[in-house]
Amino acid sequence: MTTDPLAPLLALADIAAAVDQARERFDQALGHRALRRHGGQVAAEVSLRSAVASAALEGAGHDREAVRAGTVTDPVLQGALRVAGALPGLSELWPKAPRQALAKLHVLAARDLVPEAELGRPVADPVVATRLDGLAGLVAGGTKVSPLMLAAVVHGELLNLRPFAGPSGVVARGAARLVLLAGGLDPRGLLAVDVGHREREPEYVGSAGAFATGTPDGLRSWLRHYMAAVEVGADQLTAIGDEVLAAA
């Protein structure tokens, strides 16, 4: 009988409870009245805010209303918008061919930022290749943990590996959202978890560094941050729903 490689993470202090709490917070937000008649509008706003937050975490912060107006041409921001828009269409490919999906994310994120020959191609490093293979194995059915837990691991590992040239953080955040879409937890793309990472940016950066150590305390630090960011993302969904209803 094969042991689930990610199951031990749930035994870290407070992590199982944090995962349950984050899931409950999101489930509560999914009951918002705005989603009954304005779900597409809410999802579009979540996508926009997620892209703006992801670009800001990559060092390309821009005013959300300027982005909405289409006046921001910054290539990092444009790449984050392309990634956010492509996620629903990649959700079926992701569990079947995760490395192919990652390559597509990189092409979208890094266009106009890295040489064309590097688009979609991981860096030539055997350690990176081995760990990407391991990550792909997890995504393709190698674990039965919650999509929240798998998304956190995918996100942390890709931030650590930086397997692509250019804005690899945008790729990591896109891949984590893909886990949630494809895993059935957030099939409509309503969880603005990247807004949570942005609002807790010092913690995000610090805990990502802790994750890279691979120690139990480092892993716990990152997982606790990730679940806290999910809660912020759930609250963001509620706020967007309120705004949509108020404007209707």
JSON list of C-alpha atoms in Angstrom, two decimals:
[
{"chain": "A", "resi": 1, "resn": "MET", "atom": "CA", "xyz": [0.00, 0.00, 0.00]},
{"chain": "A", "resi": 2, "resn": "THR", "atom": "CA", "xyz": [1.50, 3.31, -1.12]},
{"chain": "A", "resi": 3, "resn": "THR", "atom": "CA", "xyz": [1.62, 6.11, 1.42]},
{"chain": "A", "resi": 4, "resn": "ASP", "atom": "CA", "xyz": [0.34, 9.50, 0.28]},
{"chain": "A", "resi": 5, "resn": "PRO", "atom": "CA", "xyz": [3.45, 11.72, 0.19]},
{"chain": "A", "resi": 6, "resn": "LEU", "atom": "CA", "xyz": [1.54, 14.81, 1.34]},
{"chain": "A", "resi": 7, "resn": "ALA", "atom": "CA", "xyz": [-0.49, 13.17, 4.12]},
{"chain": "A", "resi": 8, "resn": "PRO", "atom": "CA", "xyz": [2.18, 13.87, 6.79]},
{"chain": "A", "resi": 9, "resn": "LEU", "atom": "CA", "xyz": [1.66, 17.61, 6.27]},
{"chain": "A", "resi": 10, "resn": "LEU", "atom": "CA", "xyz": [-1.79, 17.30, 7.84]},
{"chain": "A", "resi": 11, "resn": "ALA", "atom": "CA", "xyz": [-0.12, 16.05, 11.02]},
{"chain": "A", "resi": 12, "resn": "LEU", "atom": "CA", "xyz": [1.78, 19.32, 11.48]},
{"chain": "A", "resi": 13, "resn": "ALA", "atom": "CA", "xyz": [0.46, 21.34, 14.41]},
{"chain": "A", "resi": 14, "resn": "ASP", "atom": "CA", "xyz": [-2.74, 23.28, 13.60]},
{"chain": "A", "resi": 15, "resn": "ILE", "atom": "CA", "xyz": [-2.61, 22.55, 9.87]},
{"chain": "A", "resi": 16, "resn": "ALA", "atom": "CA", "xyz": [-5.61, 20.21, 9.56]},
{"chain": "A", "resi": 17, "resn": "ALA", "atom": "CA", "xyz": [-7.70, 22.71, 11.51]},
{"chain": "A", "resi": 18, "resn": "ALA", "atom": "CA", "xyz": [-6.44, 25.60, 9.36]},
{"chain": "A", "resi": 19, "resn": "VAL", "atom": "CA", "xyz": [-7.38, 23.75, 6.18]},
{"chain": "A", "resi": 20, "resn": "ASP", "atom": "CA", "xyz": [-10.87, 22.99, 7.52]},
{"chain": "A", "resi": 21, "resn": "GLN", "atom": "CA", "xyz": [-11.34, 26.60, 8.61]},
{"chain": "A", "resi": 22, "resn": "ALA", "atom": "CA", "xyz": [-10.24, 27.97, 5.24]},
{"chain": "A", "resi": 23, "resn": "ARG", "atom": "CA", "xyz": [-12.58, 25.60, 3.42]},
{"chain": "A", "resi": 24, "resn": "GLU", "atom": "CA", "xyz": [-15.48, 26.57, 5.68]},
{"chain": "A", "resi": 25, "resn": "ARG", "atom": "CA", "xyz": [-14.83, 30.28, 5.12]},
{"chain": "A", "resi": 26, "resn": "PHE", "atom": "CA", "xyz": [-14.90, 29.78, 1.36]},
{"chain": "A", "resi": 27, "resn": "ASP", "atom": "CA", "xyz": [-18.02, 27.62, 1.52]},
{"chain": "A", "resi": 28, "resn": "GLN", "atom": "CA", "xyz": [-19.76, 30.40, 3.43]},
{"chain": "A", "resi": 29, "resn": "ALA", "atom": "CA", "xyz": [-18.75, 32.97, 0.82]},
{"chain": "A", "resi": 30, "resn": "LEU", "atom": "CA", "xyz": [-20.13, 30.73, -1.93]},
{"chain": "A", "resi": 31, "resn": "GLY", "atom": "CA", "xyz": [-23.60, 31.24, -0.48]},
{"chain": "A", "resi": 32, "resn": "HIS", "atom": "CA", "xyz": [-23.62, 34.91, -1.47]},
{"chain": "A", "resi": 33, "resn": "ARG", "atom": "CA", "xyz": [-26.80, 36.01, -3.25]},
{"chain": "A", "resi": 34, "resn": "ALA", "atom": "CA", "xyz": [-24.85, 37.75, -6.01]},
{"chain": "A", "resi": 35, "resn": "LEU", "atom": "CA", "xyz": [-23.66, 34.40, -7.34]},
{"chain": "A", "resi": 36, "resn": "ARG", "atom": "CA", "xyz": [-27.18, 33.31, -8.24]},
{"chain": "A", "resi": 37, "resn": "ARG", "atom": "CA", "xyz": [-27.71, 35.90, -10.96]},
{"chain": "A", "resi": 38, "resn": "HIS", "atom": "CA", "xyz": [-24.36, 37.65, -11.39]},
{"chain": "A", "resi": 39, "resn": "GLY", "atom": "CA", "xyz": [-21.86, 34.80, -11.06]},
{"chain": "A", "resi": 40, "resn": "GLY", "atom": "CA", "xyz": [-20.07, 35.63, -14.31]},
{"chain": "A", "resi": 41, "resn": "GLN", "atom": "CA", "xyz": [-19.61, 39.25, -13.31]},
{"chain": "A", "resi": 42, "resn": "VAL", "atom": "CA", "xyz": [-18.27, 38.23, -9.90]},
{"chain": "A", "resi": 43, "resn": "ALA", "atom": "CA", "xyz": [-15.85, 35.72, -11.46]},
{"chain": "A", "resi": 44, "resn": "ALA", "atom": "CA", "xyz": [-14.56, 38.37, -13.89]},
{"chain": "A", "resi": 45, "resn": "GLU", "atom": "CA", "xyz": [-13.88, 40.75, -11.02]},
{"chain": "A", "resi": 46, "resn": "VAL", "atom": "CA", "xyz": [-12.11, 38.01, -9.02]},
{"chain": "A", "resi": 47, "resn": "SER", "atom": "CA", "xyz": [-9.96, 37.31, -12.09]},
{"chain": "A", "resi": 48, "resn": "LEU", "atom": "CA", "xyz": [-9.04, 40.99, -12.47]},
{"chain": "A", "resi": 49, "resn": "ARG", "atom": "CA", "xyz": [-8.18, 41.47, -8.81]},
{"chain": "A", "resi": 50, "resn": "SER", "atom": "CA", "xyz": [-6.18, 38.24, -8.75]},
{"chain": "A", "resi": 51, "resn": "ALA", "atom": "CA", "xyz": [-4.12, 39.34, -11.75]},
{"chain": "A", "resi": 52, "resn": "VAL", "atom": "CA", "xyz": [-3.46, 42.79, -10.28]},
{"chain": "A", "resi": 53, "resn": "ALA", "atom": "CA", "xyz": [-2.38, 41.18, -7.00]},
{"chain": "A", "resi": 54, "resn": "SER", "atom": "CA", "xyz": [-0.15, 38.62, -8.71]},
{"chain": "A", "resi": 55, "resn": "ALA", "atom": "CA", "xyz": [1.59, 41.28, -10.79]},
{"chain": "A", "resi": 56, "resn": "ALA", "atom": "CA", "xyz": [2.12, 43.42, -7.68]},
{"chain": "A", "resi": 57, "resn": "LEU", "atom": "CA", "xyz": [3.74, 40.47, -5.91]},
{"chain": "A", "resi": 58, "resn": "GLU", "atom": "CA", "xyz": [6.10, 40.28, -8.89]},
{"chain": "A", "resi": 59, "resn": "GLY", "atom": "CA", "xyz": [7.08, 43.91, -8.36]},
{"chain": "A", "resi": 60, "resn": "ALA", "atom": "CA", "xyz": [4.63, 45.42, -10.86]},
{"chain": "A", "resi": 61, "resn": "GLY", "atom": "CA", "xyz": [2.05, 47.18, -8.71]},
{"chain": "A", "resi": 62, "resn": "HIS", "atom": "CA", "xyz": [-0.64, 49.15, -10.52]},
{"chain": "A", "resi": 63, "resn": "ASP", "atom": "CA", "xyz": [-3.88, 50.86, -9.61]},
{"chain": "A", "resi": 64, "resn": "ARG", "atom": "CA", "xyz": [-6.76, 48.45, -10.15]},
{"chain": "A", "resi": 65, "resn": "GLU", "atom": "CA", "xyz": [-9.00, 51.04, -11.79]},
{"chain": "A", "resi": 66, "resn": "ALA", "atom": "CA", "xyz": [-6.25, 52.00, -14.23]},
{"chain": "A", "resi": 67, "resn": "VAL", "atom": "CA", "xyz": [-5.91, 48.32, -15.12]},
{"chain": "A", "resi": 68, "resn": "ARG", "atom": "CA", "xyz": [-9.66, 48.02, -15.54]},
{"chain": "A", "resi": 69, "resn": "ALA", "atom": "CA", "xyz": [-9.62, 51.04, -17.85]},
{"chain": "A", "resi": 70, "resn": "GLY", "atom": "CA", "xyz": [-6.99, 49.36, -20.03]},
{"chain": "A", "resi": 71, "resn": "THR", "atom": "CA", "xyz": [-4.38, 52.07, -19.64]},
{"chain": "A", "resi": 72, "resn": "VAL", "atom": "CA", "xyz": [-1.62, 49.90, -18.10]},
{"chain": "A", "resi": 73, "resn": "THR", "atom": "CA", "xyz": [0.75, 48.40, -20.67]},
{"chain": "A", "resi": 74, "resn": "ASP", "atom": "CA", "xyz": [3.31, 46.98, -18.21]},
{"chain": "A", "resi": 75, "resn": "PRO", "atom": "CA", "xyz": [4.30, 43.53, -19.58]},
{"chain": "A", "resi": 76, "resn": "VAL", "atom": "CA", "xyz": [4.28, 41.82, -16.17]},
{"chain": "A", "resi": 77, "resn": "LEU", "atom": "CA", "xyz": [0.74, 43.03, -15.52]},
{"chain": "A", "resi": 78, "resn": "GLN", "atom": "CA", "xyz": [-0.35, 42.07, -19.02]},
{"chain": "A", "resi": 79, "resn": "GLY", "atom": "CA", "xyz": [1.12, 38.62, -18.52]},
{"chain": "A", "resi": 80, "resn": "ALA", "atom": "CA", "xyz": [-0.73, 38.21, -15.23]},
{"chain": "A", "resi": 81, "resn": "LEU", "atom": "CA", "xyz": [-3.98, 39.19, -16.95]},
{"chain": "A", "resi": 82, "resn": "ARG", "atom": "CA", "xyz": [-3.37, 36.64, -19.71]},
{"chain": "A", "resi": 83, "resn": "VAL", "atom": "CA", "xyz": [-2.68, 33.91, -17.15]},
{"chain": "A", "resi": 84, "resn": "ALA", "atom": "CA", "xyz": [-5.81, 34.74, -15.16]},
{"chain": "A", "resi": 85, "resn": "GLY", "atom": "CA", "xyz": [-7.95, 34.70, -18.28]},
{"chain": "A", "resi": 86, "resn": "ALA", "atom": "CA", "xyz": [-6.56, 31.37, -19.48]},
{"chain": "A", "resi": 87, "resn": "LEU", "atom": "CA", "xyz": [-7.04, 29.37, -16.27]},
{"chain": "A", "resi": 88, "resn": "PRO", "atom": "CA", "xyz": [-10.58, 28.07, -16.94]},
{"chain": "A", "resi": 89, "resn": "GLY", "atom": "CA", "xyz": [-9.50, 26.77, -20.33]},
{"chain": "A", "resi": 90, "resn": "LEU", "atom": "CA", "xyz": [-6.50, 24.95, -18.84]},
{"chain": "A", "resi": 91, "resn": "SER", "atom": "CA", "xyz": [-8.35, 23.21, -16.01]},
{"chain": "A", "resi": 92, "resn": "GLU", "atom": "CA", "xyz": [-8.93, 20.00, -17.98]},
{"chain": "A", "resi": 93, "resn": "LEU", "atom": "CA", "xyz": [-5.35, 19.81, -19.26]},
{"chain": "A", "resi": 94, "resn": "TRP", "atom": "CA", "xyz": [-3.80, 20.45, -15.84]},
{"chain": "A", "resi": 95, "resn": "PRO", "atom": "CA", "xyz": [-4.35, 17.04, -14.16]},
{"chain": "A", "resi": 96, "resn": "LYS", "atom": "CA", "xyz": [-3.60, 15.15, -17.37]},
{"chain": "A", "resi": 97, "resn": "ALA", "atom": "CA", "xyz": [-0.46, 17.00, -18.50]},
{"chain": "A", "resi": 98, "resn": "PRO", "atom": "CA", "xyz": [0.67, 19.41, -15.78]},
{"chain": "A", "resi": 99, "resn": "ARG", "atom": "CA", "xyz": [4.06, 20.13, -17.31]},
{"chain": "A", "resi": 100, "resn": "GLN", "atom": "CA", "xyz": [2.40, 21.09, -20.59]},
{"chain": "A", "resi": 101, "resn": "ALA", "atom": "CA", "xyz": [-0.01, 23.36, -18.70]},
{"chain": "A", "resi": 102, "resn": "LEU", "atom": "CA", "xyz": [2.90, 24.98, -16.85]},
{"chain": "A", "resi": 103, "resn": "ALA", "atom": "CA", "xyz": [4.64, 25.64, -20.17]},
{"chain": "A", "resi": 104, "resn": "LYS", "atom": "CA", "xyz": [1.50, 27.33, -21.47]},
{"chain": "A", "resi": 105, "resn": "LEU", "atom": "CA", "xyz": [1.29, 29.46, -18.32]},
{"chain": "A", "resi": 106, "resn": "HIS", "atom": "CA", "xyz": [4.88, 30.55, -18.81]},
{"chain": "A", "resi": 107, "resn": "VAL", "atom": "CA", "xyz": [4.28, 31.50, -22.44]},
{"chain": "A", "resi": 108, "resn": "LEU", "atom": "CA", "xyz": [1.35, 33.65, -21.32]},
{"chain": "A", "resi": 109, "resn": "ALA", "atom": "CA", "xyz": [3.16, 35.21, -18.36]},
{"chain": "A", "resi": 110, "resn": "ALA", "atom": "CA", "xyz": [6.55, 35.87, -19.94]},
{"chain": "A", "resi": 111, "resn": "ARG", "atom": "CA", "xyz": [5.69, 37.06, -23.43]},
{"chain": "A", "resi": 112, "resn": "ASP", "atom": "CA", "xyz": [7.60, 40.31, -24.13]},
{"chain": "A", "resi": 113, "resn": "LEU", "atom": "CA", "xyz": [9.76, 39.65, -21.04]},
{"chain": "A", "resi": 114, "resn": "VAL", "atom": "CA", "xyz": [12.09, 36.79, -22.02]},
{"chain": "A", "resi": 115, "resn": "PRO", "atom": "CA", "xyz": [13.55, 35.69, -25.37]},
{"chain": "A", "resi": 116, "resn": "GLU", "atom": "CA", "xyz": [11.08, 33.75, -27.49]},
{"chain": "A", "resi": 117, "resn": "ALA", "atom": "CA", "xyz": [13.31, 30.65, -27.43]},
{"chain": "A", "resi": 118, "resn": "GLU", "atom": "CA", "xyz": [12.90, 30.46, -23.63]},
{"chain": "A", "resi": 119, "resn": "LEU", "atom": "CA", "xyz": [9.10, 30.68, -23.57]},
{"chain": "A", "resi": 120, "resn": "GLY", "atom": "CA", "xyz": [7.55, 27.55, -22.16]},
{"chain": "A", "resi": 121, "resn": "ARG", "atom": "CA", "xyz": [10.93, 25.93, -21.53]},
{"chain": "A", "resi": 122, "resn": "PRO", "atom": "CA", "xyz": [12.13, 25.16, -18.00]},
{"chain": "A", "resi": 123, "resn": "VAL", "atom": "CA", "xyz": [15.69, 26.10, -17.11]},
{"chain": "A", "resi": 124, "resn": "ALA", "atom": "CA", "xyz": [18.26, 23.43, -17.95]},
{"chain": "A", "resi": 125, "resn": "ASP", "atom": "CA", "xyz": [18.91, 22.10, -14.46]},
{"chain": "A", "resi": 126, "resn": "PRO", "atom": "CA", "xyz": [18.63, 18.38, -13.63]},
{"chain": "A", "resi": 127, "resn": "VAL", "atom": "CA", "xyz": [17.52, 19.11, -10.06]},
{"chain": "A", "resi": 128, "resn": "VAL", "atom": "CA", "xyz": [14.73, 21.35, -11.30]},
{"chain": "A", "resi": 129, "resn": "ALA", "atom": "CA", "xyz": [13.70, 18.73, -13.87]},
{"chain": "A", "resi": 130, "resn": "THR", "atom": "CA", "xyz": [13.52, 16.00, -11.22]},
{"chain": "A", "resi": 131, "resn": "ARG", "atom": "CA", "xyz": [11.48, 18.10, -8.85]},
{"chain": "A", "resi": 132, "resn": "LEU", "atom": "CA", "xyz": [9.14, 19.23, -11.61]},
{"chain": "A", "resi": 133, "resn": "ASP", "atom": "CA", "xyz": [8.56, 15.58, -12.46]},
{"chain": "A", "resi": 134, "resn": "GLY", "atom": "CA", "xyz": [7.74, 14.90, -8.82]},
{"chain": "A", "resi": 135, "resn": "LEU", "atom": "CA", "xyz": [5.35, 17.83, -8.69]},
{"chain": "A", "resi": 136, "resn": "ALA", "atom": "CA", "xyz": [3.67, 16.69, -11.91]},
{"chain": "A", "resi": 137, "resn": "GLY", "atom": "CA", "xyz": [3.22, 13.25, -10.39]},
{"chain": "A", "resi": 138, "resn": "LEU", "atom": "CA", "xyz": [1.40, 14.75, -7.42]},
{"chain": "A", "resi": 139, "resn": "VAL", "atom": "CA", "xyz": [-0.88, 16.81, -9.65]},
{"chain": "A", "resi": 140, "resn": "ALA", "atom": "CA", "xyz": [-1.65, 13.84, -11.89]},
{"chain": "A", "resi": 141, "resn": "GLY", "atom": "CA", "xyz": [-3.16, 11.80, -9.07]},
{"chain": "A", "resi": 142, "resn": "GLY", "atom": "CA", "xyz": [-0.22, 11.13, -6.76]},
{"chain": "A", "resi": 143, "resn": "THR", "atom": "CA", "xyz": [-2.00, 12.48, -3.69]},
{"chain": "A", "resi": 144, "resn": "LYS", "atom": "CA", "xyz": [-5.51, 12.50, -2.23]},
{"chain": "A", "resi": 145, "resn": "VAL", "atom": "CA", "xyz": [-5.13, 15.51, 0.07]},
{"chain": "A", "resi": 146, "resn": "SER", "atom": "CA", "xyz": [-7.47, 18.49, -0.20]},
{"chain": "A", "resi": 147, "resn": "PRO", "atom": "CA", "xyz": [-7.02, 20.72, -3.27]},
{"chain": "A", "resi": 148, "resn": "LEU", "atom": "CA", "xyz": [-6.21, 23.50, -0.80]},
{"chain": "A", "resi": 149, "resn": "MET", "atom": "CA", "xyz": [-3.25, 21.53, 0.52]},
{"chain": "A", "resi": 150, "resn": "LEU", "atom": "CA", "xyz": [-2.08, 20.50, -2.96]},
{"chain": "A", "resi": 151, "resn": "ALA", "atom": "CA", "xyz": [-2.40, 24.09, -4.21]},
{"chain": "A", "resi": 152, "resn": "ALA", "atom": "CA", "xyz": [-0.25, 25.30, -1.33]},
{"chain": "A", "resi": 153, "resn": "VAL", "atom": "CA", "xyz": [2.44, 22.71, -2.09]},
{"chain": "A", "resi": 154, "resn": "VAL", "atom": "CA", "xyz": [2.42, 23.42, -5.84]},
{"chain": "A", "resi": 155, "resn": "HIS", "atom": "CA", "xyz": [2.63, 27.15, -5.17]},
{"chain": "A", "resi": 156, "resn": "GLY", "atom": "CA", "xyz": [5.44, 26.86, -2.63]},
{"chain": "A", "resi": 157, "resn": "GLU", "atom": "CA", "xyz": [7.46, 24.43, -4.70]},
{"chain": "A", "resi": 158, "resn": "LEU", "atom": "CA", "xyz": [7.24, 26.53, -7.88]},
{"chain": "A", "resi": 159, "resn": "LEU", "atom": "CA", "xyz": [8.21, 29.68, -5.97]},
{"chain": "A", "resi": 160, "resn": "ASN", "atom": "CA", "xyz": [11.19, 27.82, -4.59]},
{"chain": "A", "resi": 161, "resn": "LEU", "atom": "CA", "xyz": [12.28, 26.18, -7.85]},
{"chain": "A", "resi": 162, "resn": "ARG", "atom": "CA", "xyz": [11.72, 29.18, -10.14]},
{"chain": "A", "resi": 163, "resn": "PRO", "atom": "CA", "xyz": [11.84, 26.74, -13.06]},
{"chain": "A", "resi": 164, "resn": "PHE", "atom": "CA", "xyz": [11.17, 29.36, -15.73]},
{"chain": "A", "resi": 165, "resn": "ALA", "atom": "CA", "xyz": [12.91, 32.58, -16.72]},
{"chain": "A", "resi": 166, "resn": "GLY", "atom": "CA", "xyz": [11.14, 35.86, -16.03]},
{"chain": "A", "resi": 167, "resn": "PRO", "atom": "CA", "xyz": [8.00, 36.23, -13.88]},
{"chain": "A", "resi": 168, "resn": "SER", "atom": "CA", "xyz": [7.94, 32.69, -12.48]},
{"chain": "A", "resi": 169, "resn": "GLY", "atom": "CA", "xyz": [5.95, 33.87, -9.47]},
{"chain": "A", "resi": 170, "resn": "VAL", "atom": "CA", "xyz": [3.05, 34.68, -11.79]},
{"chain": "A", "resi": 171, "resn": "VAL", "atom": "CA", "xyz": [3.31, 31.11, -13.11]},
{"chain": "A", "resi": 172, "resn": "ALA", "atom": "CA", "xyz": [3.39, 29.69, -9.57]},
{"chain": "A", "resi": 173, "resn": "ARG", "atom": "CA", "xyz": [0.29, 31.61, -8.52]},
{"chain": "A", "resi": 174, "resn": "GLY", "atom": "CA", "xyz": [-1.52, 30.65, -11.71]},
{"chain": "A", "resi": 175, "resn": "ALA", "atom": "CA", "xyz": [-0.67, 26.99, -11.19]},
{"chain": "A", "resi": 176, "resn": "ALA", "atom": "CA", "xyz": [-1.96, 27.10, -7.61]},
{"chain": "A", "resi": 177, "resn": "ARG", "atom": "CA", "xyz": [-5.26, 28.55, -8.80]},
{"chain": "A", "resi": 178, "resn": "LEU", "atom": "CA", "xyz": [-5.40, 25.81, -11.46]},
{"chain": "A", "resi": 179, "resn": "VAL", "atom": "CA", "xyz": [-5.21, 23.20, -8.70]},
{"chain": "A", "resi": 180, "resn": "LEU", "atom": "CA", "xyz": [-8.29, 24.72, -7.09]},
{"chain": "A", "resi": 181, "resn": "LEU", "atom": "CA", "xyz": [-10.19, 24.92, -10.37]},
{"chain": "A", "resi": 182, "resn": "ALA", "atom": "CA", "xyz": [-9.29, 21.46, -11.62]},
{"chain": "A", "resi": 183, "resn": "GLY", "atom": "CA", "xyz": [-9.66, 19.86, -8.18]},
{"chain": "A", "resi": 184, "resn": "GLY", "atom": "CA", "xyz": [-13.28, 20.89, -7.96]},
{"chain": "A", "resi": 185, "resn": "LEU", "atom": "CA", "xyz": [-12.93, 23.17, -4.96]},
{"chain": "A", "resi": 186, "resn": "ASP", "atom": "CA", "xyz": [-13.29, 26.34, -7.05]},
{"chain": "A", "resi": 187, "resn": "PRO", "atom": "CA", "xyz": [-14.45, 25.35, -10.55]},
{"chain": "A", "resi": 188, "resn": "ARG", "atom": "CA", "xyz": [-15.77, 28.85, -11.32]},
{"chain": "A", "resi": 189, "resn": "GLY", "atom": "CA", "xyz": [-12.61, 30.68, -10.27]},
{"chain": "A", "resi": 190, "resn": "LEU", "atom": "CA", "xyz": [-14.19, 32.63, -7.42]},
{"chain": "A", "resi": 191, "resn": "LEU", "atom": "CA", "xyz": [-11.47, 32.37, -4.78]},
{"chain": "A", "resi": 192, "resn": "ALA", "atom": "CA", "xyz": [-9.22, 35.44, -4.87]},
{"chain": "A", "resi": 193, "resn": "VAL", "atom": "CA", "xyz": [-6.39, 33.80, -2.94]},
{"chain": "A", "resi": 194, "resn": "ASP", "atom": "CA", "xyz": [-3.76, 35.96, -4.64]},
{"chain": "A", "resi": 195, "resn": "VAL", "atom": "CA", "xyz": [-5.39, 39.01, -3.07]},
{"chain": "A", "resi": 196, "resn": "GLY", "atom": "CA", "xyz": [-4.74, 37.31, 0.27]},
{"chain": "A", "resi": 197, "resn": "HIS", "atom": "CA", "xyz": [-1.08, 36.82, -0.61]},
{"chain": "A", "resi": 198, "resn": "ARG", "atom": "CA", "xyz": [-0.81, 40.48, -1.58]},
{"chain": "A", "resi": 199, "resn": "GLU", "atom": "CA", "xyz": [-2.52, 41.74, 1.58]},
{"chain": "A", "resi": 200, "resn": "ARG", "atom": "CA", "xyz": [-0.18, 39.60, 3.68]},
{"chain": "A", "resi": 201, "resn": "GLU", "atom": "CA", "xyz": [2.88, 40.13, 1.49]},
{"chain": "A", "resi": 202, "resn": "PRO", "atom": "CA", "xyz": [5.60, 40.21, 4.18]},
{"chain": "A", "resi": 203, "resn": "GLU", "atom": "CA", "xyz": [4.24, 36.96, 5.58]},
{"chain": "A", "resi": 204, "resn": "TYR", "atom": "CA", "xyz": [3.97, 35.55, 2.04]},
{"chain": "A", "resi": 205, "resn": "VAL", "atom": "CA", "xyz": [7.61, 36.27, 1.28]},
{"chain": "A", "resi": 206, "resn": "GLY", "atom": "CA", "xyz": [8.86, 35.08, 4.66]},
{"chain": "A", "resi": 207, "resn": "SER", "atom": "CA", "xyz": [6.87, 31.86, 4.73]},
{"chain": "A", "resi": 208, "resn": "ALA", "atom": "CA", "xyz": [7.81, 31.04, 1.13]},
{"chain": "A", "resi": 209, "resn": "GLY", "atom": "CA", "xyz": [11.44, 31.28, 2.22]},
{"chain": "A", "resi": 210, "resn": "ALA", "atom": "CA", "xyz": [10.64, 29.05, 5.18]},
{"chain": "A", "resi": 211, "resn": "PHE", "atom": "CA", "xyz": [8.98, 26.50, 2.87]},
{"chain": "A", "resi": 212, "resn": "ALA", "atom": "CA", "xyz": [12.19, 26.33, 0.84]},
{"chain": "A", "resi": 213, "resn": "THR", "atom": "CA", "xyz": [14.08, 25.01, 3.87]},
{"chain": "A", "resi": 214, "resn": "GLY", "atom": "CA", "xyz": [11.97, 21.85, 3.80]},
{"chain": "A", "resi": 215, "resn": "THR", "atom": "CA", "xyz": [11.86, 21.67, 7.59]},
{"chain": "A", "resi": 216, "resn": "PRO", "atom": "CA", "xyz": [8.60, 20.83, 9.42]},
{"chain": "A", "resi": 217, "resn": "ASP", "atom": "CA", "xyz": [8.50, 24.35, 10.89]},
{"chain": "A", "resi": 218, "resn": "GLY", "atom": "CA", "xyz": [9.15, 25.89, 7.48]},
{"chain": "A", "resi": 219, "resn": "LEU", "atom": "CA", "xyz": [6.43, 23.84, 5.82]},
{"chain": "A", "resi": 220, "resn": "ARG", "atom": "CA", "xyz": [4.01, 24.65, 8.63]},
{"chain": "A", "resi": 221, "resn": "SER", "atom": "CA", "xyz": [4.74, 28.36, 8.30]},
{"chain": "A", "resi": 222, "resn": "TRP", "atom": "CA", "xyz": [3.91, 28.33, 4.59]},
{"chain": "A", "resi": 223, "resn": "LEU", "atom": "CA", "xyz": [0.78, 26.22, 4.98]},
{"chain": "A", "resi": 224, "resn": "ARG", "atom": "CA", "xyz": [-0.54, 28.45, 7.73]},
{"chain": "A", "resi": 225, "resn": "HIS", "atom": "CA", "xyz": [0.05, 31.49, 5.54]},
{"chain": "A", "resi": 226, "resn": "TYR", "atom": "CA", "xyz": [-1.63, 29.87, 2.56]},
{"chain": "A", "resi": 227, "resn": "MET", "atom": "CA", "xyz": [-4.78, 29.01, 4.50]},
{"chain": "A", "resi": 228, "resn": "ALA", "atom": "CA", "xyz": [-4.89, 32.54, 5.94]},
{"chain": "A", "resi": 229, "resn": "ALA", "atom": "CA", "xyz": [-4.66, 33.89, 2.38]},
{"chain": "A", "resi": 230, "resn": "VAL", "atom": "CA", "xyz": [-7.54, 31.63, 1.35]},
{"chain": "A", "resi": 231, "resn": "GLU", "atom": "CA", "xyz": [-9.65, 33.18, 4.10]},
{"chain": "A", "resi": 232, "resn": "VAL", "atom": "CA", "xyz": [-8.79, 36.67, 2.84]},
{"chain": "A", "resi": 233, "resn": "GLY", "atom": "CA", "xyz": [-9.73, 35.51, -0.66]},
{"chain": "A", "resi": 234, "resn": "ALA", "atom": "CA", "xyz": [-13.07, 34.22, 0.61]},
{"chain": "A", "resi": 235, "resn": "ASP", "atom": "CA", "xyz": [-13.74, 37.56, 2.30]},
{"chain": "A", "resi": 236, "resn": "GLN", "atom": "CA", "xyz": [-12.84, 39.28, -0.96]},
{"chain": "A", "resi": 237, "resn": "LEU", "atom": "CA", "xyz": [-15.49, 37.19, -2.73]},
{"chain": "A", "resi": 238, "resn": "THR", "atom": "CA", "xyz": [-18.08, 38.39, -0.22]},
{"chain": "A", "resi": 239, "resn": "ALA", "atom": "CA", "xyz": [-16.99, 42.01, -0.71]},
{"chain": "A", "resi": 240, "resn": "ILE", "atom": "CA", "xyz": [-17.20, 41.70, -4.50]},
{"chain": "A", "resi": 241, "resn": "GLY", "atom": "CA", "xyz": [-20.63, 40.14, -4.20]},
{"chain": "A", "resi": 242, "resn": "ASP", "atom": "CA", "xyz": [-21.80, 43.02, -2.04]},
{"chain": "A", "resi": 243, "resn": "GLU", "atom": "CA", "xyz": [-20.48, 45.54, -4.58]},
{"chain": "A", "resi": 244, "resn": "VAL", "atom": "CA", "xyz": [-22.14, 43.77, -7.50]},
{"chain": "A", "resi": 245, "resn": "LEU", "atom": "CA", "xyz": [-25.50, 43.67, -5.74]},
{"chain": "A", "resi": 246, "resn": "ALA", "atom": "CA", "xyz": [-25.22, 47.32, -4.74]},
{"chain": "A", "resi": 247, "resn": "ALA", "atom": "CA", "xyz": [-24.58, 48.32, -8.36]},
{"chain": "A", "resi": 248, "resn": "ALA", "atom": "CA", "xyz": [-27.33, 46.09, -9.82]}
]
